[in-house]
Amino acid sequence: MHQKKLALVNDVTGYGRCSIAVALPIVSALKVQGCILPTAILSVHTGFHDYYLDDYTDHMTPYIDSWKKNDLTFDGISTGFLGSVRQIDMVLDFLRDFKGPDTKVIVDPVMGDNGRIYASYTQDMCDEMRRLLSAADVLTPNLTEACELLGVPYRPSSDLSDADFSDMAKALADKGPQGVVLTGIHRDSCIGNFIYDHGRTSWVKTKKIGSDRSGTGDVFTAIVSASVVRGEGLEEAVQKAADFICKVMEYTETLDLPHNAGLAFEEYLTTLQ
């Protein structure tokens, strides 16, 4: 027996409850050791009107080389926001060096939302992200990202049937990841996650509470990543993440926090297991 170790490849943000600042405590609460590989360091996330950003690209190679020299191994690798083609290529190299036969790779594309790709994302980056998904065991895109990765026009969830979701997820799985979760799908008064797991499809739905908040996707991916690394099934992991976010969202709404303050998840960390 050994404690599972999960490498977290993402930015470090000082304030705003997102990225590694969210993932590390959640992964720890799930009794998995989180090991951070920073891609950037920010004072606050980019949803604030002013932020300081230190691009960590030039430091990533010597950082990773130190991990190699120390013969580190990981049971899982979870990737989040990547800021350039160069960083995506470095992560691909990292996966080649550190992905063992039993290492689970979870990729959250973090490319866009609501039908729009983020302004910082170039076409070259989108093309490289398609290469990265081929190395994933689990992929967690929203609809915007799924459409971009498939090279098809964006369609809102209201225009899509279960058969459409199944076709999209299977097309993504055919590119590498056998587990695909299409996240944040609006269905009447619910938020749904469509799961494709080795050819089997299912839904996980929870009631919609409030509106979009920064860091929600980071909470979701952290729970799914740690759960999958612990050997839990994908649907079970998604259900755990969705239930936790629903509970935390209700509490956060009672605090009347601004949207860029993220989810007040700290109150419920001890409920994760």
CSV table of C-alpha atoms in Angstrom, one decimal:
chain,number,residue,atom,x,y,z
A,1,MET,CA,0.0,0.0,0.0
A,2,HIS,CA,1.1,3.5,-0.7
A,3,GLN,CA,-0.4,7.0,-0.7
A,4,LYS,CA,-1.4,8.0,-4.2
A,5,LYS,CA,0.5,11.0,-5.8
A,6,LEU,CA,-1.0,13.3,-8.3
A,7,ALA,CA,1.0,15.9,-10.3
A,8,LEU,CA,-1.0,19.1,-10.7
A,9,VAL,CA,0.1,21.1,-13.9
A,10,ASN,CA,-1.6,24.5,-13.6
A,11,ASP,CA,-1.0,28.1,-12.6
A,12,VAL,CA,-0.7,29.3,-9.0
A,13,THR,CA,-3.0,32.1,-8.2
A,14,GLY,CA,-2.8,33.9,-4.9
A,15,TYR,CA,-6.3,35.2,-4.6
A,16,GLY,CA,-9.6,34.2,-6.2
A,17,ARG,CA,-10.0,30.4,-5.5
A,18,CYS,CA,-8.9,28.9,-8.8
A,19,SER,CA,-6.3,26.6,-10.3
A,20,ILE,CA,-3.8,25.0,-7.9
A,21,ALA,CA,-5.0,27.2,-5.0
A,22,VAL,CA,-8.3,25.2,-5.3
A,23,ALA,CA,-6.9,21.8,-6.4
A,24,LEU,CA,-4.2,21.3,-3.7
A,25,PRO,CA,-6.5,21.4,-0.6
A,26,ILE,CA,-9.2,19.4,-2.4
A,27,VAL,CA,-6.8,16.7,-3.5
A,28,SER,CA,-5.3,16.6,0.0
A,29,ALA,CA,-8.8,16.3,1.6
A,30,LEU,CA,-9.3,13.2,-0.7
A,31,LYS,CA,-6.1,11.7,0.9
A,32,VAL,CA,-4.0,12.1,-2.3
A,33,GLN,CA,-0.7,13.8,-2.3
A,34,GLY,CA,-0.7,16.8,-4.6
A,35,CYS,CA,2.6,17.7,-6.3
A,36,ILE,CA,2.5,21.1,-8.1
A,37,LEU,CA,4.1,21.9,-11.5
A,38,PRO,CA,3.5,25.7,-11.9
A,39,THR,CA,2.9,27.1,-15.4
A,40,ALA,CA,2.5,30.7,-14.2
A,41,ILE,CA,2.2,32.7,-10.9
A,42,LEU,CA,-0.6,35.3,-10.6
A,43,SER,CA,-1.5,37.7,-7.9
A,44,VAL,CA,-5.2,37.3,-8.7
A,45,HIS,CA,-6.9,35.5,-11.5
A,46,THR,CA,-7.6,37.3,-14.8
A,47,GLY,CA,-11.2,37.9,-13.9
A,48,PHE,CA,-10.0,40.9,-11.8
A,49,HIS,CA,-9.4,44.3,-13.4
A,50,ASP,CA,-5.7,44.2,-12.5
A,51,TYR,CA,-3.4,41.3,-12.0
A,52,TYR,CA,0.3,40.5,-11.9
A,53,LEU,CA,1.4,37.5,-13.9
A,54,ASP,CA,4.8,35.8,-13.9
A,55,ASP,CA,5.1,33.4,-16.8
A,56,TYR,CA,6.9,30.3,-15.4
A,57,THR,CA,7.7,28.7,-18.8
A,58,ASP,CA,11.4,29.3,-18.7
A,59,HIS,CA,11.6,27.7,-15.2
A,60,MET,CA,9.6,24.6,-16.1
A,61,THR,CA,12.3,22.5,-17.7
A,62,PRO,CA,14.9,22.8,-14.9
A,63,TYR,CA,12.0,22.2,-12.4
A,64,ILE,CA,11.0,19.0,-14.3
A,65,ASP,CA,14.6,18.0,-14.6
A,66,SER,CA,14.9,18.0,-10.8
A,67,TRP,CA,11.9,15.7,-10.6
A,68,LYS,CA,13.6,13.4,-13.1
A,69,LYS,CA,16.9,13.4,-11.1
A,70,ASN,CA,15.0,12.5,-7.9
A,71,ASP,CA,13.3,9.6,-9.7
A,72,LEU,CA,9.8,10.8,-8.8
A,73,THR,CA,6.8,8.8,-10.0
A,74,PHE,CA,3.1,9.7,-10.0
A,75,ASP,CA,-0.1,7.7,-10.0
A,76,GLY,CA,-1.8,10.5,-11.8
A,77,ILE,CA,-1.1,13.7,-13.8
A,78,SER,CA,-3.8,16.4,-14.0
A,79,THR,CA,-3.3,19.3,-16.4
A,80,GLY,CA,-5.2,22.7,-16.4
A,81,PHE,CA,-4.6,26.1,-18.1
A,82,LEU,CA,-1.6,26.2,-20.3
A,83,GLY,CA,-0.4,29.6,-21.7
A,84,SER,CA,1.4,28.8,-24.9
A,85,VAL,CA,2.3,26.3,-27.5
A,86,ARG,CA,5.7,25.9,-25.8
A,87,GLN,CA,4.0,24.9,-22.5
A,88,ILE,CA,1.8,22.4,-24.2
A,89,ASP,CA,4.8,20.8,-25.9
A,90,MET,CA,6.6,20.7,-22.5
A,91,VAL,CA,3.6,19.0,-20.9
A,92,LEU,CA,3.7,16.4,-23.7
A,93,ASP,CA,7.3,15.8,-23.0
A,94,PHE,CA,6.5,15.6,-19.3
A,95,LEU,CA,3.9,12.9,-20.0
A,96,ARG,CA,6.3,10.9,-22.1
A,97,ASP,CA,8.8,10.9,-19.2
A,98,PHE,CA,6.5,10.4,-16.2
A,99,LYS,CA,3.4,8.5,-17.5
A,100,GLY,CA,3.9,4.9,-16.3
A,101,PRO,CA,1.7,1.9,-17.3
A,102,ASP,CA,-0.7,2.7,-14.4
A,103,THR,CA,-0.5,6.5,-14.4
A,104,LYS,CA,-3.9,8.2,-15.0
A,105,VAL,CA,-3.7,11.4,-17.1
A,106,ILE,CA,-6.6,13.8,-16.7
A,107,VAL,CA,-6.7,16.7,-19.1
A,108,ASP,CA,-9.0,19.8,-18.5
A,109,PRO,CA,-8.5,21.8,-21.8
A,110,VAL,CA,-9.4,25.2,-20.3
A,111,MET,CA,-9.7,26.8,-23.8
A,112,GLY,CA,-12.9,28.8,-23.7
A,113,ASP,CA,-16.5,28.9,-22.7
A,114,ASN,CA,-20.0,30.1,-23.9
A,115,GLY,CA,-19.1,29.5,-27.6
A,116,ARG,CA,-15.9,31.6,-27.5
A,117,ILE,CA,-12.2,30.6,-27.3
A,118,TYR,CA,-10.2,32.7,-24.8
A,119,ALA,CA,-8.4,35.7,-26.2
A,120,SER,CA,-5.1,34.3,-25.1
A,121,TYR,CA,-5.6,31.1,-27.2
A,122,THR,CA,-4.1,31.0,-30.7
A,123,GLN,CA,-5.0,28.5,-33.4
A,124,ASP,CA,-1.6,26.9,-33.0
A,125,MET,CA,-2.4,26.4,-29.3
A,126,CYS,CA,-5.8,24.8,-30.2
A,127,ASP,CA,-4.0,22.5,-32.6
A,128,GLU,CA,-1.4,21.5,-30.0
A,129,MET,CA,-4.2,20.8,-27.4
A,130,ARG,CA,-5.6,18.2,-29.8
A,131,ARG,CA,-2.2,16.5,-29.5
A,132,LEU,CA,-2.4,16.6,-25.8
A,133,LEU,CA,-5.8,15.0,-25.6
A,134,SER,CA,-4.5,12.0,-27.4
A,135,ALA,CA,-2.3,11.3,-24.3
A,136,ALA,CA,-5.3,11.6,-21.8
A,137,ASP,CA,-7.1,8.9,-20.1
A,138,VAL,CA,-9.9,11.3,-19.0
A,139,LEU,CA,-10.9,14.5,-20.7
A,140,THR,CA,-13.2,17.1,-19.1
A,141,PRO,CA,-14.1,19.7,-21.8
A,142,ASN,CA,-17.1,22.0,-21.8
A,143,LEU,CA,-19.1,22.2,-25.0
A,144,THR,CA,-17.1,25.1,-26.4
A,145,GLU,CA,-13.8,23.2,-25.9
A,146,ALA,CA,-15.3,19.9,-27.2
A,147,CYS,CA,-16.4,21.6,-30.4
A,148,GLU,CA,-13.0,23.3,-30.9
A,149,LEU,CA,-11.1,20.0,-30.3
A,150,LEU,CA,-13.3,18.3,-32.8
A,151,GLY,CA,-13.1,21.1,-35.3
A,152,VAL,CA,-16.8,21.6,-35.6
A,153,PRO,CA,-19.0,24.7,-35.2
A,154,TYR,CA,-20.2,25.5,-31.6
A,155,ARG,CA,-23.8,24.6,-30.8
A,156,PRO,CA,-25.4,25.5,-27.5
A,157,SER,CA,-26.7,22.7,-25.3
A,158,SER,CA,-30.3,23.6,-26.1
A,159,ASP,CA,-29.7,22.5,-29.7
A,160,LEU,CA,-28.2,19.2,-28.8
A,161,SER,CA,-29.8,15.8,-28.1
A,162,ASP,CA,-28.5,12.9,-26.1
A,163,ALA,CA,-27.4,11.3,-29.4
A,164,ASP,CA,-25.4,14.5,-30.3
A,165,PHE,CA,-23.6,14.4,-26.9
A,166,SER,CA,-22.9,10.7,-27.4
A,167,ASP,CA,-21.5,11.3,-30.8
A,168,MET,CA,-19.3,14.2,-29.6
A,169,ALA,CA,-18.0,12.2,-26.7
A,170,LYS,CA,-17.2,9.2,-28.8
A,171,ALA,CA,-15.5,11.3,-31.4
A,172,LEU,CA,-13.2,12.7,-28.6
A,173,ALA,CA,-12.7,9.2,-27.2
A,174,ASP,CA,-11.6,8.0,-30.6
A,175,LYS,CA,-8.7,10.5,-30.4
A,176,GLY,CA,-7.3,8.8,-27.2
A,177,PRO,CA,-9.1,9.3,-23.9
A,178,GLN,CA,-11.5,6.5,-23.1
A,179,GLY,CA,-13.2,8.6,-20.4
A,180,VAL,CA,-14.8,11.8,-21.6
A,181,VAL,CA,-16.9,14.2,-19.5
A,182,LEU,CA,-18.8,16.9,-21.3
A,183,THR,CA,-19.2,19.4,-18.4
A,184,GLY,CA,-21.5,22.3,-17.5
A,185,ILE,CA,-24.4,21.4,-19.8
A,186,HIS,CA,-27.6,23.5,-19.1
A,187,ARG,CA,-30.7,21.4,-19.0
A,188,ASP,CA,-33.8,23.4,-17.8
A,189,SER,CA,-33.2,23.9,-14.0
A,190,CYS,CA,-30.2,21.5,-13.9
A,191,ILE,CA,-26.5,21.5,-14.7
A,192,GLY,CA,-25.6,18.2,-16.4
A,193,ASN,CA,-22.4,16.3,-17.1
A,194,PHE,CA,-22.5,13.8,-19.9
A,195,ILE,CA,-20.2,10.8,-19.3
A,196,TYR,CA,-18.7,8.5,-21.9
A,197,ASP,CA,-16.7,5.8,-20.2
A,198,HIS,CA,-15.2,3.0,-22.4
A,199,GLY,CA,-18.3,3.1,-24.7
A,200,ARG,CA,-20.9,3.4,-21.8
A,201,THR,CA,-22.8,6.7,-21.5
A,202,SER,CA,-24.6,8.2,-18.5
A,203,TRP,CA,-25.7,11.6,-17.1
A,204,VAL,CA,-25.0,13.2,-13.8
A,205,LYS,CA,-27.3,16.1,-13.1
A,206,THR,CA,-27.7,18.5,-10.2
A,207,LYS,CA,-29.9,21.5,-9.7
A,208,LYS,CA,-28.6,24.8,-11.0
A,209,ILE,CA,-27.8,27.3,-8.3
A,210,GLY,CA,-26.7,30.9,-8.9
A,211,SER,CA,-24.6,31.7,-11.9
A,212,ASP,CA,-21.1,30.9,-13.2
A,213,ARG,CA,-18.3,31.4,-10.7
A,214,SER,CA,-14.5,31.4,-11.3
A,215,GLY,CA,-12.8,28.2,-10.2
A,216,THR,CA,-15.8,25.9,-10.4
A,217,GLY,CA,-14.2,23.9,-13.2
A,218,ASP,CA,-11.0,23.6,-11.1
A,219,VAL,CA,-13.0,22.2,-8.2
A,220,PHE,CA,-14.7,19.8,-10.5
A,221,THR,CA,-11.5,18.5,-12.1
A,222,ALA,CA,-9.6,18.3,-8.8
A,223,ILE,CA,-12.3,16.0,-7.3
A,224,VAL,CA,-12.5,13.9,-10.5
A,225,SER,CA,-8.7,13.6,-10.8
A,226,ALA,CA,-8.1,12.5,-7.2
A,227,SER,CA,-11.0,10.1,-7.3
A,228,VAL,CA,-10.0,8.4,-10.5
A,229,VAL,CA,-6.4,8.2,-9.2
A,230,ARG,CA,-7.7,6.4,-6.1
A,231,GLY,CA,-9.4,3.8,-8.4
A,232,GLU,CA,-13.0,5.0,-8.3
A,233,GLY,CA,-15.2,4.8,-11.4
A,234,LEU,CA,-15.6,7.8,-13.6
A,235,GLU,CA,-19.3,8.2,-13.0
A,236,GLU,CA,-18.8,7.9,-9.2
A,237,ALA,CA,-16.1,10.6,-9.4
A,238,VAL,CA,-18.3,12.9,-11.4
A,239,GLN,CA,-21.2,12.4,-9.1
A,240,LYS,CA,-19.0,13.2,-6.1
A,241,ALA,CA,-17.7,16.4,-7.8
A,242,ALA,CA,-21.2,17.6,-8.9
A,243,ASP,CA,-22.8,17.0,-5.4
A,244,PHE,CA,-19.9,18.8,-3.7
A,245,ILE,CA,-20.2,21.8,-6.0
A,246,CYS,CA,-23.9,22.0,-5.6
A,247,LYS,CA,-23.6,22.0,-1.8
A,248,VAL,CA,-20.8,24.6,-1.8
A,249,MET,CA,-22.6,26.8,-4.3
A,250,GLU,CA,-25.6,27.0,-2.0
A,251,TYR,CA,-23.4,28.1,0.8
A,252,THR,CA,-21.5,30.5,-1.3
A,253,GLU,CA,-24.7,32.2,-2.4
A,254,THR,CA,-25.7,32.8,1.2
A,255,LEU,CA,-22.4,34.7,1.7
A,256,ASP,CA,-23.3,36.9,-1.3
A,257,LEU,CA,-19.7,36.7,-2.6
A,258,PRO,CA,-18.7,38.4,-5.8
A,259,HIS,CA,-18.3,35.9,-8.7
A,260,ASN,CA,-14.6,36.5,-9.0
A,261,ALA,CA,-14.2,35.3,-5.4
A,262,GLY,CA,-15.0,31.8,-6.5
A,263,LEU,CA,-16.5,29.0,-4.4
A,264,ALA,CA,-16.3,29.1,-0.6
A,265,PHE,CA,-15.4,25.4,-0.5
A,266,GLU,CA,-13.3,25.5,2.7
A,267,GLU,CA,-16.4,25.0,4.9
A,268,TYR,CA,-17.0,21.6,3.3
A,269,LEU,CA,-13.6,20.2,2.8
A,270,THR,CA,-14.0,17.7,5.6
A,271,THR,CA,-17.1,16.3,3.9
A,272,LEU,CA,-15.0,15.0,1.0
A,273,GLN,CA,-14.0,11.3,1.2
